[in-house]
PDB file of C-alpha atoms in Angstrom:
ATOM      1  CA  MET M   1     381.661 182.786 158.239  1.00 63.00           C
ATOM      2  CA  SER M   2     382.934 186.236 159.208  1.00 84.00           C
ATOM      3  CA  GLU M   3     381.128 189.868 158.297  1.00 94.00           C
ATOM      4  CA  ILE M   4     382.869 191.519 155.936  1.00 97.00           C
ATOM      5  CA  PHE M   5     383.097 195.381 155.564  1.00 98.00           C
ATOM      6  CA  THR M   6     383.592 197.725 153.017  1.00 98.00           C
ATOM      7  CA  ILE M   7     384.821 201.008 153.874  1.00 98.00           C
ATOM      8  CA  ILE M   8     384.706 203.614 152.053  1.00 98.00           C
ATOM      9  CA  ASP M   9     384.745 207.217 151.186  1.00 98.00           C
ATOM     10  CA  LEU M  10     383.989 209.860 148.912  1.00 97.00           C
ATOM     11  CA  GLU M  11     385.475 213.435 147.837  1.00 97.00           C
ATOM     12  CA  SER M  12     383.083 215.527 145.819  1.00 97.00           C
ATOM     13  CA  THR M  13     382.627 219.224 144.487  1.00 97.00           C
ATOM     14  CA  GLY M  14     380.871 220.433 147.785  1.00 96.00           C
ATOM     15  CA  LEU M  15     378.244 218.952 151.073  1.00 94.00           C
ATOM     16  CA  ASP M  16     374.861 218.909 148.760  1.00 95.00           C
ATOM     17  CA  HIS M  17     374.323 215.775 147.674  1.00 95.00           C
ATOM     18  CA  GLU M  18     371.228 216.839 145.458  1.00 95.00           C
ATOM     19  CA  MET M  19     373.229 219.724 143.747  1.00 96.00           C
ATOM     20  CA  ASP M  20     377.025 218.564 144.051  1.00 97.00           C
ATOM     21  CA  HIS M  21     379.056 215.837 142.217  1.00 98.00           C
ATOM     22  CA  ILE M  22     381.377 212.758 143.476  1.00 98.00           C
ATOM     23  CA  THR M  23     385.316 213.565 142.251  1.00 98.00           C
ATOM     24  CA  GLU M  24     386.833 210.811 143.904  1.00 98.00           C
ATOM     25  CA  ILE M  25     385.963 206.914 145.317  1.00 98.00           C
ATOM     26  CA  ALA M  26     387.626 204.896 147.692  1.00 98.00           C
ATOM     27  CA  ALA M  27     387.206 201.707 149.281  1.00 98.00           C
ATOM     28  CA  ILE M  28     388.606 198.799 151.182  1.00 98.00           C
ATOM     29  CA  ARG M  29     386.962 195.179 151.781  1.00 98.00           C
ATOM     30  CA  THR M  30     388.044 193.399 154.918  1.00 97.00           C
ATOM     31  CA  ASP M  31     387.221 191.092 157.132  1.00 95.00           C
ATOM     32  CA  GLY M  32     388.008 193.060 160.398  1.00 88.00           C
ATOM     33  CA  THR M  33     391.710 191.341 160.519  1.00 89.00           C
ATOM     34  CA  ARG M  34     392.545 191.456 156.957  1.00 94.00           C
ATOM     35  CA  GLU M  35     392.351 193.335 154.055  1.00 97.00           C
ATOM     36  CA  ILE M  36     390.476 191.503 150.818  1.00 97.00           C
ATOM     37  CA  GLY M  37     390.366 193.812 148.438  1.00 98.00           C
ATOM     38  CA  ARG M  38     390.900 197.819 147.262  1.00 98.00           C
ATOM     39  CA  PHE M  39     388.713 199.731 145.000  1.00 98.00           C
ATOM     40  CA  HIS M  40     389.771 203.487 143.798  1.00 98.00           C
ATOM     41  CA  THR M  41     388.592 205.773 140.837  1.00 98.00           C
ATOM     42  CA  LEU M  42     388.800 209.325 139.878  1.00 98.00           C
ATOM     43  CA  VAL M  43     385.265 210.617 138.511  1.00 98.00           C
ATOM     44  CA  SER M  44     384.743 212.504 135.389  1.00 98.00           C
ATOM     45  CA  LEU M  45     382.798 215.613 135.856  1.00 98.00           C
ATOM     46  CA  PRO M  46     379.525 216.480 133.629  1.00 96.00           C
ATOM     47  CA  ASN M  47     380.326 219.028 130.977  1.00 95.00           C
ATOM     48  CA  GLY M  48     380.396 222.652 132.541  1.00 95.00           C
ATOM     49  CA  VAL M  49     380.766 221.302 136.061  1.00 97.00           C
ATOM     50  CA  ALA M  50     384.132 222.143 137.600  1.00 97.00           C
ATOM     51  CA  ILE M  51     385.403 221.862 141.211  1.00 97.00           C
ATOM     52  CA  PRO M  52     385.647 225.050 142.869  1.00 97.00           C
ATOM     53  CA  PRO M  53     389.236 226.714 144.050  1.00 97.00           C
ATOM     54  CA  GLU M  54     388.314 226.044 147.407  1.00 96.00           C
ATOM     55  CA  VAL M  55     387.507 222.027 147.306  1.00 96.00           C
ATOM     56  CA  THR M  56     390.914 222.024 145.390  1.00 96.00           C
ATOM     57  CA  THR M  57     392.680 223.750 148.282  1.00 95.00           C
ATOM     58  CA  ILE M  58     391.093 221.000 150.485  1.00 93.00           C
ATOM     59  CA  THR M  59     391.326 218.069 148.261  1.00 93.00           C
ATOM     60  CA  GLY M  60     394.173 218.592 145.990  1.00 94.00           C
ATOM     61  CA  ILE M  61     392.033 217.432 143.164  1.00 96.00           C
ATOM     62  CA  LYS M  62     391.343 219.526 140.159  1.00 97.00           C
ATOM     63  CA  THR M  63     389.045 219.977 137.584  1.00 97.00           C
ATOM     64  CA  GLU M  64     391.435 218.561 134.827  1.00 97.00           C
ATOM     65  CA  ASP M  65     392.424 215.672 136.868  1.00 97.00           C
ATOM     66  CA  LEU M  66     389.230 214.051 135.938  1.00 98.00           C
ATOM     67  CA  VAL M  67     389.252 214.455 132.270  1.00 96.00           C
ATOM     68  CA  GLY M  68     388.770 210.650 131.148  1.00 97.00           C
ATOM     69  CA  ALA M  69     387.447 209.257 134.476  1.00 98.00           C
ATOM     70  CA  PRO M  70     384.458 207.280 134.204  1.00 98.00           C
ATOM     71  CA  THR M  71     381.622 208.714 134.884  1.00 98.00           C
ATOM     72  CA  GLU M  72     379.651 208.829 138.208  1.00 97.00           C
ATOM     73  CA  TRP M  73     376.878 206.530 136.950  1.00 98.00           C
ATOM     74  CA  ASP M  74     379.378 203.710 136.087  1.00 98.00           C
ATOM     75  CA  ALA M  75     382.122 204.339 139.047  1.00 98.00           C
ATOM     76  CA  LEU M  76     378.911 204.126 141.566  1.00 98.00           C
ATOM     77  CA  LEU M  77     377.984 200.660 140.061  1.00 98.00           C
ATOM     78  CA  ALA M  78     381.696 199.112 140.310  1.00 98.00           C
ATOM     79  CA  LEU M  79     381.290 200.257 143.813  1.00 98.00           C
ATOM     80  CA  GLU M  80     378.183 198.361 144.182  1.00 98.00           C
ATOM     81  CA  ALA M  81     379.417 195.216 142.957  1.00 98.00           C
ATOM     82  CA  PHE M  82     382.794 195.689 145.057  1.00 98.00           C
ATOM     83  CA  ALA M  83     380.654 196.293 147.892  1.00 98.00           C
ATOM     84  CA  TYR M  84     377.765 193.535 147.735  1.00 97.00           C
ATOM     85  CA  GLY M  85     376.782 191.433 150.498  1.00 96.00           C
ATOM     86  CA  THR M  86     379.367 193.481 152.818  1.00 98.00           C
ATOM     87  CA  THR M  87     378.647 195.969 155.981  1.00 98.00           C
ATOM     88  CA  VAL M  88     379.228 199.782 154.403  1.00 98.00           C
ATOM     89  CA  VAL M  89     381.278 201.703 156.809  1.00 98.00           C
ATOM     90  CA  ALA M  90     381.940 205.702 156.319  1.00 98.00           C
ATOM     91  CA  HIS M  91     383.053 208.081 158.881  1.00 97.00           C
ATOM     92  CA  ASN M  92     379.665 210.519 158.528  1.00 96.00           C
ATOM     93  CA  ALA M  93     377.904 207.947 156.586  1.00 97.00           C
ATOM     94  CA  PRO M  94     374.893 210.054 155.973  1.00 97.00           C
ATOM     95  CA  PHE M  95     377.335 212.375 153.414  1.00 97.00           C
ATOM     96  CA  ASP M  96     378.630 209.358 151.899  1.00 98.00           C
ATOM     97  CA  LEU M  97     375.418 207.162 151.650  1.00 98.00           C
ATOM     98  CA  ALA M  98     373.236 210.287 150.259  1.00 98.00           C
ATOM     99  CA  PHE M  99     375.693 210.414 147.577  1.00 98.00           C
ATOM    100  CA  ILE M 100     375.960 206.873 146.663  1.00 97.00           C
ATOM    101  CA  SER M 101     372.007 206.786 146.960  1.00 97.00           C
ATOM    102  CA  ARG M 102     371.826 207.870 143.555  1.00 96.00           C
ATOM    103  CA  VAL M 103     372.866 203.831 142.154  1.00 97.00           C
ATOM    104  CA  PHE M 104     372.307 201.648 145.619  1.00 97.00           C
ATOM    105  CA  SER M 105     371.446 201.835 149.112  1.00 96.00           C
ATOM    106  CA  PRO M 106     373.113 199.295 151.594  1.00 96.00           C
ATOM    107  CA  GLU M 107     370.634 197.441 154.123  1.00 95.00           C
ATOM    108  CA  ARG M 108     373.888 197.212 156.579  1.00 97.00           C
ATOM    109  CA  PHE M 109     375.991 200.472 157.567  1.00 98.00           C
ATOM    110  CA  VAL M 110     377.907 201.780 160.160  1.00 98.00           C
ATOM    111  CA  CYS M 111     378.877 205.029 160.599  1.00 98.00           C
ATOM    112  CA  THR M 112     381.902 205.462 162.512  1.00 98.00           C
ATOM    113  CA  ARG M 113     381.341 209.074 163.179  1.00 97.00           C
ATOM    114  CA  ALA M 114     378.377 208.015 164.874  1.00 97.00           C
ATOM    115  CA  LEU M 115     380.089 205.371 166.595  1.00 98.00           C
ATOM    116  CA  SER M 116     382.590 207.264 167.695  1.00 97.00           C
ATOM    117  CA  LYS M 117     379.784 209.592 169.688  1.00 95.00           C
ATOM    118  CA  LEU M 118     378.225 206.921 170.977  1.00 96.00           C
ATOM    119  CA  VAL M 119     381.670 205.416 172.790  1.00 97.00           C
ATOM    120  CA  GLU M 120     383.026 208.881 173.712  1.00 96.00           C
ATOM    121  CA  PRO M 121     380.445 211.197 174.080  1.00 93.00           C
ATOM    122  CA  ARG M 122     382.192 213.791 175.050  1.00 93.00           C
ATOM    123  CA  GLU M 123     385.221 213.616 172.384  1.00 95.00           C
ATOM    124  CA  SER M 124     384.902 215.494 169.124  1.00 94.00           C
ATOM    125  CA  ALA M 125     383.900 212.715 166.734  1.00 95.00           C
ATOM    126  CA  SER M 126     385.889 214.093 163.411  1.00 95.00           C
ATOM    127  CA  LEU M 127     388.107 211.459 161.639  1.00 96.00           C
ATOM    128  CA  LYS M 128     391.382 213.464 162.131  1.00 96.00           C
ATOM    129  CA  ASP M 129     390.721 214.023 166.316  1.00 97.00           C
ATOM    130  CA  VAL M 130     389.490 210.129 166.500  1.00 97.00           C
ATOM    131  CA  CYS M 131     392.659 209.004 164.478  1.00 97.00           C
ATOM    132  CA  ALA M 132     395.001 211.603 167.250  1.00 97.00           C
ATOM    133  CA  ARG M 133     393.311 210.157 170.374  1.00 97.00           C
ATOM    134  CA  HIS M 134     393.826 206.682 169.454  1.00 97.00           C
ATOM    135  CA  GLY M 135     397.035 206.914 167.814  1.00 97.00           C
ATOM    136  CA  ILE M 136     395.661 206.092 164.088  1.00 97.00           C
ATOM    137  CA  GLU M 137     397.915 207.753 161.101  1.00 93.00           C
ATOM    138  CA  LEU M 138     396.500 209.852 158.935  1.00 93.00           C
ATOM    139  CA  ASN M 139     398.169 211.161 156.194  1.00 87.00           C
ATOM    140  CA  GLY M 140     396.733 213.477 153.358  1.00 82.00           C
ATOM    141  CA  HIS M 141     393.580 214.078 155.045  1.00 81.00           C
ATOM    142  CA  HIS M 142     390.687 214.135 152.676  1.00 81.00           C
ATOM    143  CA  ARG M 143     391.683 212.276 150.024  1.00 91.00           C
ATOM    144  CA  ALA M 144     389.469 209.620 149.956  1.00 94.00           C
ATOM    145  CA  MET M 145     392.169 206.303 150.025  1.00 96.00           C
ATOM    146  CA  ASN M 146     394.120 207.787 153.040  1.00 95.00           C
ATOM    147  CA  ASP M 147     390.715 208.424 155.127  1.00 96.00           C
ATOM    148  CA  VAL M 148     389.515 204.976 154.173  1.00 97.00           C
ATOM    149  CA  GLU M 149     393.015 203.570 155.512  1.00 97.00           C
ATOM    150  CA  ALA M 150     392.397 205.577 158.587  1.00 97.00           C
ATOM    151  CA  THR M 151     388.584 204.780 159.154  1.00 98.00           C
ATOM    152  CA  VAL M 152     389.777 200.788 158.973  1.00 97.00           C
ATOM    153  CA  LYS M 153     392.055 201.023 161.893  1.00 97.00           C
ATOM    154  CA  ALA M 154     389.138 203.644 163.711  1.00 97.00           C
ATOM    155  CA  LEU M 155     386.613 200.824 162.847  1.00 97.00           C
ATOM    156  CA  GLU M 156     388.551 198.168 164.786  1.00 96.00           C
ATOM    157  CA  VAL M 157     389.278 200.298 167.645  1.00 97.00           C
ATOM    158  CA  LEU M 158     385.616 201.938 168.152  1.00 98.00           C
ATOM    159  CA  ARG M 159     383.883 198.881 166.991  1.00 96.00           C
ATOM    160  CA  SER M 160     385.905 196.499 169.722  1.00 96.00           C
ATOM    161  CA  MET M 161     384.497 199.372 172.204  1.00 97.00           C
ATOM    162  CA  ALA M 162     381.495 199.413 171.643  1.00 97.00           C
ATOM    163  CA  GLU M 163     380.990 195.520 171.988  1.00 95.00           C
ATOM    164  CA  VAL M 164     382.569 195.938 175.091  1.00 96.00           C
ATOM    165  CA  ARG M 165     380.046 198.260 176.409  1.00 95.00           C
ATOM    166  CA  ARG M 166     377.254 196.420 174.474  1.00 96.00           C
ATOM    167  CA  VAL M 167     376.440 199.898 172.631  1.00 96.00           C
ATOM    168  CA  LEU M 168     374.109 199.291 169.780  1.00 96.00           C
ATOM    169  CA  TYR M 169     376.079 201.241 166.858  1.00 97.00           C
ATOM    170  CA  ARG M 170     374.881 199.333 163.186  1.00 97.00           C
ATOM    171  CA  ASN M 171     372.928 201.459 161.442  1.00 98.00           C
ATOM    172  CA  VAL M 172     372.869 204.254 163.857  1.00 98.00           C
ATOM    173  CA  VAL M 173     373.133 208.156 162.486  1.00 98.00           C
ATOM    174  CA  ILE M 174     373.460 211.183 164.630  1.00 96.00           C
ATOM    175  CA  ASP M 175     371.278 213.848 164.587  1.00 95.00           C
ATOM    176  CA  SER M 176     372.728 216.852 166.660  1.00 90.00           C
ATOM    177  CA  ASP M 177     372.522 220.660 166.782  1.00 86.00           C
ATOM    178  CA  GLU M 178     376.064 220.691 166.276  1.00 83.00           C
ATOM    179  CA  ARG M 179     375.754 218.613 163.030  1.00 87.00           C
ATOM    180  CA  PRO M 180     371.998 218.752 161.830  1.00 92.00           C
ATOM    181  CA  LEU M 181     371.052 215.448 159.706  1.00 94.00           C
ATOM    182  CA  ARG M 182     371.055 216.568 155.977  1.00 93.00           C
ATOM    183  CA  TYR M 183     369.838 212.963 154.663  1.00 96.00           C
ATOM    184  CA  VAL M 184     368.628 209.899 156.437  1.00 97.00           C
ATOM    185  CA  PRO M 185     369.927 206.712 154.717  1.00 96.00           C
ATOM    186  CA  PRO M 186     367.032 204.069 154.500  1.00 95.00           C
ATOM    187  CA  HIS M 187     367.461 201.223 157.471  1.00 94.00           C
ATOM    188  CA  ALA M 188     368.816 204.032 159.751  1.00 97.00           C
ATOM    189  CA  ILE M 189     368.226 203.915 163.285  1.00 97.00           C
ATOM    190  CA  VAL M 190     368.589 207.897 164.027  1.00 97.00           C
ATOM    191  CA  ARG M 191     369.646 208.632 167.794  1.00 96.00           C
ATOM    192  CA  THR M 192     369.349 212.728 168.400  1.00 94.00           C
ATOM    193  CA  ILE M 193     371.909 214.409 170.695  1.00 87.00           C
ATOM    194  CA  LYS M 194     370.775 217.580 172.022  1.00 80.00           C
ATOM    195  CA  LYS M 195     373.253 220.226 173.010  1.00 69.00           C
ATOM    196  CA  GLU M 196     373.898 220.245 176.885  1.00 60.00           C
ATOM    197  CA  ALA M 197     373.044 223.588 178.874  1.00 50.00           C
ATOM    198  CA  VAL M 198     376.161 225.552 179.850  1.00 50.00           C
TER     199      VAL M 198
END
């Protein structure tokens, strides 16, 4: 049986998984050649919490958009059920996995940002730049489903490059001076990249 991947992306009120809150979750389940299903939800915020204006500028999501949406707990339980038994994939997986660890932690994951660094070490590993380099469409960056659709394609391209070169990338996360790890997922293999001397 072929491996099933669940590609996920979260939007949130900020970058700190201990203090900030999820506002949107999207996921696509795929066997690498065809889409099997989609999951998408906005996520309500606790009373008194609002999305900072600078985050609304980036994502387009306003605090009032989340009224009546599922709670973070319920949304993450639904995501866990959707992703059950699959390899979870995210661009900058430590960020997304830090937030979902409030409910579950996948044993198998792929970080496409780390994968990009492993196969294209001299290139930018941002999703926008990976997509631009490989001719992948990325419309409406920083909305969860748009980013997931682009990451599905980035995974296909980068995974085939890694497998041809026999690069080990599963459960690998990158710690670097440029982007120090704020969260190490369970079962992660940490690779440290030092800044090259000029």
